[in-house]
XYZ file of N, CA, C and O in Angstrom:
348
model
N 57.238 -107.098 -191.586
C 56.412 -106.300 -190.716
C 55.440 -105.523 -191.578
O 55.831 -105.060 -192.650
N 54.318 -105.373 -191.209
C 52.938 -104.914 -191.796
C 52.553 -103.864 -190.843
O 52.316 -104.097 -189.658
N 52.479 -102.301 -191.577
C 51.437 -101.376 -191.320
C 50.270 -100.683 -191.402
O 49.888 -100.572 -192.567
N 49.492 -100.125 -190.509
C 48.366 -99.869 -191.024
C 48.354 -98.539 -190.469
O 48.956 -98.248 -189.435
N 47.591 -97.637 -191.230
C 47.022 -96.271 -190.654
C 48.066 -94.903 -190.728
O 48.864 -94.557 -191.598
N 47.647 -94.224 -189.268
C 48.685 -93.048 -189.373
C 49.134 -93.004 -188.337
O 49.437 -94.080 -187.822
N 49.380 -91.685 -187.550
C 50.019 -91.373 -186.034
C 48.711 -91.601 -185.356
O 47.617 -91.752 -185.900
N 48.978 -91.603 -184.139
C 48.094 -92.152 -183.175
C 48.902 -92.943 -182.118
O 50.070 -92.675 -181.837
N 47.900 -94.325 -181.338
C 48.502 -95.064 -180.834
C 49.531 -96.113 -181.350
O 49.345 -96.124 -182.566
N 50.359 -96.857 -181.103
C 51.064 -97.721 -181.911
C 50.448 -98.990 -181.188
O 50.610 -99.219 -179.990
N 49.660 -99.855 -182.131
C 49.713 -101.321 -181.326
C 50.020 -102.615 -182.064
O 49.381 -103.001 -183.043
N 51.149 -103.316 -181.465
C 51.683 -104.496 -181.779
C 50.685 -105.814 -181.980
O 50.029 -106.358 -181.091
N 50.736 -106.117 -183.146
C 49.978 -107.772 -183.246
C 50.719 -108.283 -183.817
O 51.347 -108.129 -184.864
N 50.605 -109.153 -182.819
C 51.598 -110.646 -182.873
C 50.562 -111.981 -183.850
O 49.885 -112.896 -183.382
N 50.767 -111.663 -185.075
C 49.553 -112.829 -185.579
C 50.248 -113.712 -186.421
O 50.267 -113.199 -187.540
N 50.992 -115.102 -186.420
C 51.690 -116.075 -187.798
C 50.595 -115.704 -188.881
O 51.046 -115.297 -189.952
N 49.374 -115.777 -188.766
C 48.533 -116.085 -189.946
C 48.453 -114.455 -190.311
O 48.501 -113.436 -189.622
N 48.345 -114.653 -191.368
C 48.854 -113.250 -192.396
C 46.471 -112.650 -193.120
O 45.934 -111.649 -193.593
N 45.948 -114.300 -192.641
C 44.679 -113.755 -193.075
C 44.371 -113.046 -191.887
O 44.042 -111.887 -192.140
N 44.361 -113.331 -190.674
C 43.742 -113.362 -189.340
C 44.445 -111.583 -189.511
O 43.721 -110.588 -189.551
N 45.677 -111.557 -189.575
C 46.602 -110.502 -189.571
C 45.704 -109.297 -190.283
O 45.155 -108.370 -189.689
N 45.700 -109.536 -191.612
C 44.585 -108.338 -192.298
C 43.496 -108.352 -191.596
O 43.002 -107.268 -191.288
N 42.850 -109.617 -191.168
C 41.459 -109.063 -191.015
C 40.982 -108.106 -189.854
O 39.888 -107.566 -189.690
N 42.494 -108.044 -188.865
C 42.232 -107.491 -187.406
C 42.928 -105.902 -187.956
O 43.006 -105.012 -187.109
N 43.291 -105.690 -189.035
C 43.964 -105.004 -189.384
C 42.665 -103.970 -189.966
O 42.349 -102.860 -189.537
N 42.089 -104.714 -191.023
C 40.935 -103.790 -191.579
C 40.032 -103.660 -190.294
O 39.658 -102.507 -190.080
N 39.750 -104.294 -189.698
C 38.448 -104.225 -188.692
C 38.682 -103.110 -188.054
O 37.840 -102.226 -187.900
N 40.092 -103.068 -187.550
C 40.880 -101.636 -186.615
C 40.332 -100.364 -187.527
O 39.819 -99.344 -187.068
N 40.535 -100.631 -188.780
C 40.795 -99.510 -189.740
C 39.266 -98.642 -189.903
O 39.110 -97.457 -190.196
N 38.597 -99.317 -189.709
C 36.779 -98.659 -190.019
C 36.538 -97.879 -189.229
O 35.670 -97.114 -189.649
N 37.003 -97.551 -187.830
C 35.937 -96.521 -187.113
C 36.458 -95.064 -187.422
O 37.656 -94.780 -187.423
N 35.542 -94.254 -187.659
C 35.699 -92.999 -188.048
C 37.018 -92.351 -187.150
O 37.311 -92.619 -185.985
N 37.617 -91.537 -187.962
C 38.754 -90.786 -187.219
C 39.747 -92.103 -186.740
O 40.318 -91.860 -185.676
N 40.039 -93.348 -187.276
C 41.007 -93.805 -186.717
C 42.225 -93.202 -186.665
O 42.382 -92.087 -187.162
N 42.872 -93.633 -186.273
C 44.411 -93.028 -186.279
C 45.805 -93.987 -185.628
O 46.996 -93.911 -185.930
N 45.223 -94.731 -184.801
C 46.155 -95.744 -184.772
C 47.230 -96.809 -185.788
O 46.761 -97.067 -186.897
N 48.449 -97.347 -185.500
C 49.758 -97.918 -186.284
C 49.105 -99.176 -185.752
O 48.978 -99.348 -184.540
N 48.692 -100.052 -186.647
C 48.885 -101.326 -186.153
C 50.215 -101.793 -186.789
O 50.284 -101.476 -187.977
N 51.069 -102.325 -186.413
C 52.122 -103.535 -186.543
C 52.071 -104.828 -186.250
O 51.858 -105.321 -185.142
N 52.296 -105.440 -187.382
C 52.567 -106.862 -186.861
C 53.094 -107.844 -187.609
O 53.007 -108.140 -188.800
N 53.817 -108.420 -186.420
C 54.802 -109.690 -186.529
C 54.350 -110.948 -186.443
O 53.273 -111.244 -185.926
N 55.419 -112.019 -187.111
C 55.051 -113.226 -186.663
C 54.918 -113.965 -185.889
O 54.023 -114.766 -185.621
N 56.472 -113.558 -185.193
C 56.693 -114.429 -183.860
C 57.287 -113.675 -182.747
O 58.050 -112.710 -182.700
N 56.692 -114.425 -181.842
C 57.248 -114.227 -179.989
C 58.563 -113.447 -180.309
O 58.477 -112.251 -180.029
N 59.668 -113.815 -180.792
C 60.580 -113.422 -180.685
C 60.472 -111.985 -181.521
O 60.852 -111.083 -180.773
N 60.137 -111.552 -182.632
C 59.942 -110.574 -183.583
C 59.467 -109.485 -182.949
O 59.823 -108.339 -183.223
N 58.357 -109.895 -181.768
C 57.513 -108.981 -181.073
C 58.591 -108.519 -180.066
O 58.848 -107.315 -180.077
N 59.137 -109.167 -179.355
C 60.886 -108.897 -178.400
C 61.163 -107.813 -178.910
O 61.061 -106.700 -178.394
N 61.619 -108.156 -180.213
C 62.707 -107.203 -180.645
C 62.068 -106.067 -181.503
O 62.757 -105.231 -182.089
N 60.262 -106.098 -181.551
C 60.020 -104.687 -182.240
C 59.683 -103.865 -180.593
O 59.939 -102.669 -180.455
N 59.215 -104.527 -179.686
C 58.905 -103.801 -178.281
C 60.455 -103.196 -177.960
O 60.527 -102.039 -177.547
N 61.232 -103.689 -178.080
C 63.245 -103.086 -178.036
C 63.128 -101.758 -178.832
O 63.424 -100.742 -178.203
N 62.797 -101.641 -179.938
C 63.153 -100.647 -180.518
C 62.172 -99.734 -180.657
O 62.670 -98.762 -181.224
N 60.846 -99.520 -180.391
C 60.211 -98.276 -180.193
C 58.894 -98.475 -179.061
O 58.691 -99.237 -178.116
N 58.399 -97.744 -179.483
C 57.617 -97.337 -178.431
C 56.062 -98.341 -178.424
O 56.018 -98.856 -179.541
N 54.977 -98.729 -177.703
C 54.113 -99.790 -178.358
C 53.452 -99.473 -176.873
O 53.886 -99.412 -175.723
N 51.936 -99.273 -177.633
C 50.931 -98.569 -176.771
C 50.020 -100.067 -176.071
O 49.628 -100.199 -174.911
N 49.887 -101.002 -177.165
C 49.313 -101.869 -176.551
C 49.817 -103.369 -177.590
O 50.471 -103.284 -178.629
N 49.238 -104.846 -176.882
C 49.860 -105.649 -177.798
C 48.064 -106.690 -177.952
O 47.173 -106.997 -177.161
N 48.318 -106.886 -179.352
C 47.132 -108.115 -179.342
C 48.038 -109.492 -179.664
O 48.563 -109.425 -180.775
N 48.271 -110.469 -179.080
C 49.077 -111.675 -178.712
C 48.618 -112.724 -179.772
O 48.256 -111.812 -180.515
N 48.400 -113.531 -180.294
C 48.008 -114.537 -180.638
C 48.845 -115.750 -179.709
O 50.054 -115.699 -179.481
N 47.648 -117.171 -179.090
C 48.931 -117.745 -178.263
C 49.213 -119.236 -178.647
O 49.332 -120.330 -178.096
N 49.271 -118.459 -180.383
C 49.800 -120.107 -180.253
C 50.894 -119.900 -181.704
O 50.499 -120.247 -182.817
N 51.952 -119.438 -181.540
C 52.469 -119.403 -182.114
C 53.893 -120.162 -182.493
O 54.173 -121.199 -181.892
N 54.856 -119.588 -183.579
C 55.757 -120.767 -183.714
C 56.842 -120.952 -182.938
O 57.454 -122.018 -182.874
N 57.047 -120.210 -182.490
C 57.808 -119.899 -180.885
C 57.750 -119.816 -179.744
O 58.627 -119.565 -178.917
N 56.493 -120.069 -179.621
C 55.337 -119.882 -178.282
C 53.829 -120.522 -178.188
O 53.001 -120.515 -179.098
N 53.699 -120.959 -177.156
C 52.193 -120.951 -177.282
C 51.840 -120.717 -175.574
O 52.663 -120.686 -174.660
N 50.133 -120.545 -175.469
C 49.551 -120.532 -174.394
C 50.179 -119.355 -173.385
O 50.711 -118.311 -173.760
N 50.001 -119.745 -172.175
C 50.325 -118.612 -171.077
C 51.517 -118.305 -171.290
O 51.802 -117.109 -171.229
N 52.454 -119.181 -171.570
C 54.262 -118.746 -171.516
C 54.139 -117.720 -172.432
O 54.278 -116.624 -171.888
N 53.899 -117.659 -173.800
C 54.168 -116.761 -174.498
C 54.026 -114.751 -173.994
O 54.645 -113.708 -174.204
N 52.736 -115.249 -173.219
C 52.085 -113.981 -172.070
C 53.228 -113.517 -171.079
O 53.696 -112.379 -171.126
N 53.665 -114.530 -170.131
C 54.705 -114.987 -169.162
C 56.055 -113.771 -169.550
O 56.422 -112.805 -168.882
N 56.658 -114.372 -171.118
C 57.509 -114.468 -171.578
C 57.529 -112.529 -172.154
O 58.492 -111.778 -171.993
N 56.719 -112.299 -172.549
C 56.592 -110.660 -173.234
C 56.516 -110.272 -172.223
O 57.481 -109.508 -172.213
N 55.970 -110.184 -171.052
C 55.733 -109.488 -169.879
C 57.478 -109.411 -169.314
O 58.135 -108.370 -169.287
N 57.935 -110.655 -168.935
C 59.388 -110.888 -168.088
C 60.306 -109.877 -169.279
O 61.039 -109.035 -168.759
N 60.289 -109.931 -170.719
C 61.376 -109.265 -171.090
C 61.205 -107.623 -171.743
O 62.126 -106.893 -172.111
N 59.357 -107.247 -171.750
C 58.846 -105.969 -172.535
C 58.872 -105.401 -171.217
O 58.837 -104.171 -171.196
N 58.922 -105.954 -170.187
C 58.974 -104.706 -169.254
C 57.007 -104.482 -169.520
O 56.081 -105.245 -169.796
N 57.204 -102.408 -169.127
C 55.880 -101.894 -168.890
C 55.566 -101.448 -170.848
O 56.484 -100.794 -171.342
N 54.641 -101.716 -171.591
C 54.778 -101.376 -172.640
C 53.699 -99.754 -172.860
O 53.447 -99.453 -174.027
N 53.239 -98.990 -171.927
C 52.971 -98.452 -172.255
C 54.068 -97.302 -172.143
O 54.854 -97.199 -171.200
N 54.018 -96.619 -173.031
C 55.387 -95.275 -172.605
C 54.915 -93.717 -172.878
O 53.719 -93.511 -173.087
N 55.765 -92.722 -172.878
C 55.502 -91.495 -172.901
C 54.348 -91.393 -174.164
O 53.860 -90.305 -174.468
């Protein structure tokens, strides 16, 4: 698992590719006063079980991953993350 930033929002990216991963990572990182956690995992399932254990303001999906691809993967985070925005 890969972090970026400080307190703020927390948002989950779900990216296998580790370039794609930085690059959405730095891009987040440039606007003045950021403050947002990006996280991110590899797979469908990884994203399960980091949405289980804390809190996750928003998710960027990638849908084609090694456990998932296309709408199911969407389908599939929705049926088991529940509502992901929280207190």
């Amino acid at each position: 698992m890969m972090a970026a930033s400080r307190q703020g929002r927390r948002i989950l990216l779900v990216e296998d590719n580790l370039g794609d991963a930085d690059l959405v990572i730095e891009l987040m990182g440039r606007h003045p006063g950021h403050s947002d956690e990006v996280v991110n995992v590899p797979t469908l399932s990884a994203a399960l079980e980091a949405l289980r254990v804390g809190l996750v303001h928003a998710v960027l999906l990638d849908l084609h991953l090694p456990d998932g691809h296309g709408e199911a993967c969407v389908s599939r985070l929705r049926a088991e993350a529940g509502e992901v925005l929280g207190d």
